[in-house]
């Protein structure tokens, strides 16, 4: 089945550690996105990429980094500079173009130990 | 970039029609309007998309007035399983400028 896979589903981090969240898609989509969602809140855009080896900052990029070396993969690193990383992280992909809907993974819930 | 507003929450009863409105006063000429549904601890799912007038699919209708400053998602005859958060997204045709609304929490009561 085609889809978008995020792993792990739950992730724990000690203070001061970097951690990388995985996002893989086999939909052959050009565009990929990372969002952060806090409890009871909406989605905030962290980074997005419309093509391999290119990505743009979203509204809350500070403390995060991404790479897009392959079309199907868009990992997100939460660095130690992100002071409040506990949140639900959602990855999405789409065919390039604003008239194309985004397909979401089931998210990774990150918690600080 | 169009700023969007939605009601925070709505209640309905099973079998009723529900209309959720998203306001986007400064929508640009080439912006599309897309609606998503999200259940707890899951990613949002696409419901419907439109540019103007009315769009209908097997689960919902989307009404967009001529000035396009708002849009209304219509869910016919809701059931308990429609309890979820509904988000509107306004974005340009290039996928470079887009913003999600704050979401509307719909509770369907028996």
mmCIF file of C-alpha atoms in Angstrom:
data_model
loop_
_atom_site.group_PDB
_atom_site.id
_atom_site.type_symbol
_atom_site.label_atom_id
_atom_site.label_comp_id
_atom_site.label_asym_id
_atom_site.label_seq_id
_atom_site.Cartn_x
_atom_site.Cartn_y
_atom_site.Cartn_z
ATOM 1 C CA UNK A 1 0.000 0.000 0.000
ATOM 2 C CA UNK A 2 1.168 3.520 -0.740
ATOM 3 C CA UNK A 3 1.488 5.799 2.232
ATOM 4 C CA UNK A 4 3.564 7.858 4.563
ATOM 5 C CA UNK A 5 5.292 6.282 7.550
ATOM 6 C CA UNK A 6 6.547 8.007 10.646
ATOM 7 C CA UNK A 7 8.702 6.268 13.190
ATOM 8 C CA UNK A 8 8.874 5.757 16.042
ATOM 9 C CA UNK A 9 5.342 6.398 17.303
ATOM 10 C CA UNK A 10 6.646 7.422 20.743
ATOM 11 C CA UNK A 11 10.048 8.893 21.460
ATOM 12 C CA UNK A 12 11.715 10.014 24.658
ATOM 13 C CA UNK A 13 14.611 12.392 24.903
ATOM 14 C CA UNK A 14 16.874 13.488 27.691
ATOM 15 C CA UNK A 15 17.555 17.156 28.071
ATOM 16 C CA UNK A 16 20.482 18.302 25.943
ATOM 17 C CA UNK A 17 20.175 15.489 23.395
ATOM 18 C CA UNK A 18 19.425 15.763 19.716
ATOM 19 C CA UNK A 19 16.853 13.342 18.347
ATOM 20 C CA UNK A 20 15.826 12.508 14.780
ATOM 21 C CA UNK A 21 12.295 11.683 13.686
ATOM 22 C CA UNK A 22 11.875 9.587 10.586
ATOM 23 C CA UNK A 23 9.420 10.229 7.746
ATOM 24 C CA UNK A 24 9.258 8.026 4.645
ATOM 25 C CA UNK A 25 6.750 8.077 1.798
ATOM 26 C CA UNK A 26 6.248 5.774 -1.175
ATOM 27 C CA UNK A 27 3.678 7.962 -2.920
ATOM 28 C CA UNK A 28 6.253 9.453 -5.282
ATOM 29 C CA UNK A 29 5.382 12.900 -3.961
ATOM 30 C CA UNK A 30 7.743 15.799 -4.561
ATOM 31 C CA UNK A 31 6.707 17.920 -1.571
ATOM 32 C CA UNK A 32 7.095 16.992 2.092
ATOM 33 C CA UNK A 33 6.264 18.861 5.295
ATOM 34 C CA UNK A 34 6.835 18.777 9.041
ATOM 35 C CA UNK A 35 4.327 20.156 11.544
ATOM 36 C CA UNK A 36 4.277 20.467 15.280
ATOM 37 C CA UNK A 37 1.049 20.087 17.249
ATOM 38 C CA UNK A 38 0.757 20.896 20.951
ATOM 39 C CA UNK A 39 -2.094 19.495 23.059
ATOM 40 C CA UNK A 40 -5.420 20.975 22.029
ATOM 41 C CA UNK A 41 -3.769 23.203 19.460
ATOM 42 C CA UNK A 42 -3.580 23.428 15.685
ATOM 43 C CA UNK A 43 -0.768 22.579 13.302
ATOM 44 C CA UNK A 44 2.292 24.794 13.025
ATOM 45 C CA UNK A 45 4.667 24.420 10.091
ATOM 46 C CA UNK A 46 8.294 23.689 10.946
ATOM 47 C CA UNK A 47 9.906 23.019 7.548
ATOM 48 C CA UNK A 48 8.814 22.025 4.087
ATOM 49 C CA UNK A 49 10.559 20.782 0.974
ATOM 50 C CA UNK A 50 9.259 20.932 -2.563
ATOM 51 C CA UNK A 51 12.116 19.083 -4.179
ATOM 52 C CA UNK A 52 15.149 16.986 -3.284
ATOM 53 C CA UNK A 53 18.058 18.942 -1.802
ATOM 54 C CA UNK A 54 15.912 21.992 -1.163
ATOM 55 C CA UNK A 55 13.805 23.019 1.838
ATOM 56 C CA UNK A 56 12.340 26.150 3.402
ATOM 57 C CA UNK A 57 11.751 27.243 6.970
ATOM 58 C CA UNK A 58 8.219 27.400 8.234
ATOM 59 C CA UNK A 59 6.809 29.452 11.073
ATOM 60 C CA UNK A 60 8.683 27.719 13.931
ATOM 61 C CA UNK A 61 11.966 26.413 12.458
ATOM 62 C CA UNK A 62 14.208 27.518 15.348
ATOM 63 C CA UNK A 63 15.695 24.541 17.159
ATOM 64 C CA UNK A 64 14.948 22.133 14.300
ATOM 65 C CA UNK A 65 16.844 20.942 11.250
ATOM 66 C CA UNK A 66 15.943 18.825 8.229
ATOM 67 C CA UNK A 67 17.527 17.200 5.202
ATOM 68 C CA UNK A 68 16.082 16.034 1.898
ATOM 69 C CA UNK A 69 18.675 13.806 0.274
ATOM 70 C CA UNK A 70 16.120 11.406 -1.194
ATOM 71 C CA UNK A 71 12.671 12.020 -2.612
ATOM 72 C CA UNK A 72 11.036 9.528 -0.276
ATOM 73 C CA UNK A 73 12.676 10.659 2.971
ATOM 74 C CA UNK A 74 12.479 13.870 5.013
ATOM 75 C CA UNK A 75 13.955 13.365 8.515
ATOM 76 C CA UNK A 76 13.515 16.006 11.200
ATOM 77 C CA UNK A 77 16.132 16.575 13.896
ATOM 78 C CA UNK A 78 15.026 18.194 17.119
ATOM 79 C CA UNK A 79 18.144 19.806 18.483
ATOM 80 C CA UNK A 80 19.062 20.703 22.042
ATOM 81 C CA UNK A 81 18.407 24.312 21.080
ATOM 82 C CA UNK A 82 14.682 23.564 21.025
ATOM 83 C CA UNK A 83 13.782 24.390 24.613
ATOM 84 C CA UNK A 84 10.316 22.935 24.646
ATOM 85 C CA UNK A 85 10.321 19.955 22.281
ATOM 86 C CA UNK A 86 7.527 17.945 23.909
ATOM 87 C CA UNK A 87 4.832 17.761 21.236
ATOM 88 C CA UNK A 88 3.144 15.653 18.577
ATOM 89 C CA UNK A 89 5.053 15.834 15.287
ATOM 90 C CA UNK A 90 3.314 15.231 11.982
ATOM 91 C CA UNK A 91 4.882 14.643 8.601
ATOM 92 C CA UNK A 92 2.986 15.079 5.330
ATOM 93 C CA UNK A 93 3.611 14.807 1.620
ATOM 94 C CA UNK A 94 1.871 15.982 -1.516
ATOM 95 C CA UNK A 95 2.174 16.277 -5.249
ATOM 96 C CA UNK A 96 3.739 19.656 -5.843
ATOM 97 C CA UNK A 97 1.222 22.477 -6.095
ATOM 98 C CA UNK A 98 -1.152 24.179 -3.729
ATOM 99 C CA UNK A 99 -4.173 22.503 -5.265
ATOM 100 C CA UNK A 100 -2.879 19.103 -4.211
ATOM 101 C CA UNK A 101 -3.974 17.760 -0.800
ATOM 102 C CA UNK A 102 -1.422 16.795 1.803
ATOM 103 C CA UNK A 103 -1.253 13.190 2.967
ATOM 104 C CA UNK A 104 -0.290 12.834 6.621
ATOM 105 C CA UNK A 105 1.487 10.170 8.626
ATOM 106 C CA UNK A 106 0.199 9.106 12.028
ATOM 107 C CA UNK A 107 2.698 11.201 13.919
ATOM 108 C CA UNK A 108 5.461 10.817 16.479
ATOM 109 C CA UNK A 109 4.892 11.886 20.057
ATOM 110 C CA UNK A 110 8.093 13.245 21.566
ATOM 111 C CA UNK A 111 8.507 13.599 25.328
ATOM 112 C CA UNK A 112 11.308 14.912 27.516
ATOM 113 C CA UNK A 113 12.561 12.650 30.310
ATOM 114 C CA UNK B 1 -0.785 35.068 3.346
ATOM 115 C CA UNK B 2 -4.433 34.587 4.228
ATOM 116 C CA UNK B 3 -5.122 34.478 7.970
ATOM 117 C CA UNK B 4 -7.898 32.063 8.790
ATOM 118 C CA UNK B 5 -10.345 31.905 11.686
ATOM 119 C CA UNK B 6 -12.754 29.156 12.689
ATOM 120 C CA UNK B 7 -15.136 28.597 15.614
ATOM 121 C CA UNK B 8 -13.305 26.804 18.402
ATOM 122 C CA UNK B 9 -15.998 24.201 18.936
ATOM 123 C CA UNK B 10 -19.439 23.056 17.839
ATOM 124 C CA UNK B 11 -21.942 20.517 19.147
ATOM 125 C CA UNK B 12 -24.438 18.582 17.094
ATOM 126 C CA UNK B 13 -26.706 15.565 17.343
ATOM 127 C CA UNK B 14 -26.620 12.430 15.276
ATOM 128 C CA UNK B 15 -28.472 12.723 11.991
ATOM 129 C CA UNK B 16 -28.194 16.511 11.785
ATOM 130 C CA UNK B 17 -26.437 18.510 9.101
ATOM 131 C CA UNK B 18 -23.403 20.404 10.376
ATOM 132 C CA UNK B 19 -21.939 23.511 8.783
ATOM 133 C CA UNK B 20 -18.478 24.716 9.806
ATOM 134 C CA UNK B 21 -17.312 28.066 8.505
ATOM 135 C CA UNK B 22 -13.763 29.278 7.941
ATOM 136 C CA UNK B 23 -13.096 32.984 7.462
ATOM 137 C CA UNK B 24 -10.218 34.064 5.236
ATOM 138 C CA UNK B 25 -10.740 37.739 4.531
ATOM 139 C CA UNK B 26 -7.504 38.378 2.648
ATOM 140 C CA UNK B 27 -7.512 35.270 0.481
ATOM 141 C CA UNK B 28 -5.490 35.752 -2.697
ATOM 142 C CA UNK B 29 -6.773 35.257 -6.218
ATOM 143 C CA UNK B 30 -4.935 31.980 -6.736
ATOM 144 C CA UNK B 31 -5.507 30.459 -3.290
ATOM 145 C CA UNK B 32 -7.307 27.139 -2.860
ATOM 146 C CA UNK B 33 -9.348 26.080 0.171
ATOM 147 C CA UNK B 34 -8.923 22.603 1.595
ATOM 148 C CA UNK B 35 -10.570 20.927 4.586
ATOM 149 C CA UNK B 36 -9.125 18.170 6.761
ATOM 150 C CA UNK B 37 -10.462 15.974 9.563
ATOM 151 C CA UNK B 38 -8.307 14.896 12.497
ATOM 152 C CA UNK B 39 -8.970 12.271 15.137
ATOM 153 C CA UNK B 40 -6.938 12.177 18.382
ATOM 154 C CA UNK B 41 -3.365 10.923 17.986
ATOM 155 C CA UNK B 42 -3.719 10.625 14.207
ATOM 156 C CA UNK B 43 -2.687 12.719 11.259
ATOM 157 C CA UNK B 44 -5.302 14.860 9.502
ATOM 158 C CA UNK B 45 -7.164 13.346 6.577
ATOM 159 C CA UNK B 46 -8.247 15.184 3.438
ATOM 160 C CA UNK B 47 -11.987 15.797 3.158
ATOM 161 C CA UNK B 48 -12.611 18.195 0.290
ATOM 162 C CA UNK B 49 -11.063 21.046 -1.688
ATOM 163 C CA UNK B 50 -12.431 23.928 -3.713
ATOM 164 C CA UNK B 51 -11.644 27.217 -5.399
ATOM 165 C CA UNK B 52 -15.074 28.779 -5.873
ATOM 166 C CA UNK B 53 -18.826 28.032 -5.828
ATOM 167 C CA UNK B 54 -19.732 24.557 -4.615
ATOM 168 C CA UNK B 55 -17.941 21.253 -4.528
ATOM 169 C CA UNK B 56 -19.499 17.979 -3.403
ATOM 170 C CA UNK B 57 -18.035 14.535 -2.836
ATOM 171 C CA UNK B 58 -19.256 11.373 -1.137
ATOM 172 C CA UNK B 59 -18.678 12.695 2.391
ATOM 173 C CA UNK B 60 -19.116 16.483 2.340
ATOM 174 C CA UNK B 61 -19.911 19.657 0.462
ATOM 175 C CA UNK B 62 -17.904 22.845 0.333
ATOM 176 C CA UNK B 63 -19.604 26.172 -0.273
ATOM 177 C CA UNK B 64 -17.537 29.180 -1.313
ATOM 178 C CA UNK B 65 -19.296 32.532 -1.915
ATOM 179 C CA UNK B 66 -18.391 34.775 -4.810
ATOM 180 C CA UNK B 67 -16.088 37.007 -2.738
ATOM 181 C CA UNK B 68 -14.262 33.883 -1.408
ATOM 182 C CA UNK B 69 -13.710 35.514 1.971
ATOM 183 C CA UNK B 70 -15.155 32.528 3.741
ATOM 184 C CA UNK B 71 -15.926 28.897 3.083
ATOM 185 C CA UNK B 72 -18.353 26.467 4.679
ATOM 186 C CA UNK B 73 -17.835 22.755 5.117
ATOM 187 C CA UNK B 74 -21.159 20.929 5.221
ATOM 188 C CA UNK B 75 -21.408 17.438 6.695
ATOM 189 C CA UNK B 76 -24.773 15.814 5.982
ATOM 190 C CA UNK B 77 -26.382 13.627 8.658
ATOM 191 C CA UNK B 78 -23.441 13.370 11.046
ATOM 192 C CA UNK B 79 -22.814 10.299 13.170
ATOM 193 C CA UNK B 80 -20.865 9.779 16.399
ATOM 194 C CA UNK B 81 -17.814 8.836 14.326
ATOM 195 C CA UNK B 82 -17.715 12.361 12.878
ATOM 196 C CA UNK B 83 -16.575 13.688 16.255
ATOM 197 C CA UNK B 84 -13.192 15.175 15.386
ATOM 198 C CA UNK B 85 -11.323 18.418 14.793
ATOM 199 C CA UNK B 86 -11.834 20.021 11.387
ATOM 200 C CA UNK B 87 -9.216 22.306 9.850
ATOM 201 C CA UNK B 88 -9.392 24.575 6.842
ATOM 202 C CA UNK B 89 -6.244 25.270 4.871
ATOM 203 C CA UNK B 90 -5.793 28.193 2.518
ATOM 204 C CA UNK B 91 -2.865 27.993 0.148
ATOM 205 C CA UNK B 92 -1.624 29.244 -3.185
ATOM 206 C CA UNK B 93 -1.456 27.189 -6.368
ATOM 207 C CA UNK B 94 2.319 26.794 -6.027
ATOM 208 C CA UNK B 95 2.227 25.224 -2.569
ATOM 209 C CA UNK B 96 4.610 27.851 -1.243
ATOM 210 C CA UNK B 97 2.312 29.983 0.872
ATOM 211 C CA UNK B 98 -0.266 28.178 2.972
ATOM 212 C CA UNK B 99 -1.765 28.332 6.430
ATOM 213 C CA UNK B 100 -3.954 26.052 8.486
ATOM 214 C CA UNK B 101 -6.846 27.470 10.435
ATOM 215 C CA UNK B 102 -6.973 26.941 14.208
ATOM 216 C CA UNK B 103 -9.409 24.047 13.898
ATOM 217 C CA UNK B 104 -13.002 23.457 14.999
ATOM 218 C CA UNK B 105 -13.694 20.703 17.501
ATOM 219 C CA UNK B 106 -16.982 19.046 16.511
ATOM 220 C CA UNK B 107 -18.749 16.914 19.102
ATOM 221 C CA UNK B 108 -21.592 14.748 17.860
ATOM 222 C CA UNK B 109 -23.973 13.705 20.608
ATOM 223 C CA UNK B 110 -26.345 10.715 20.553
#
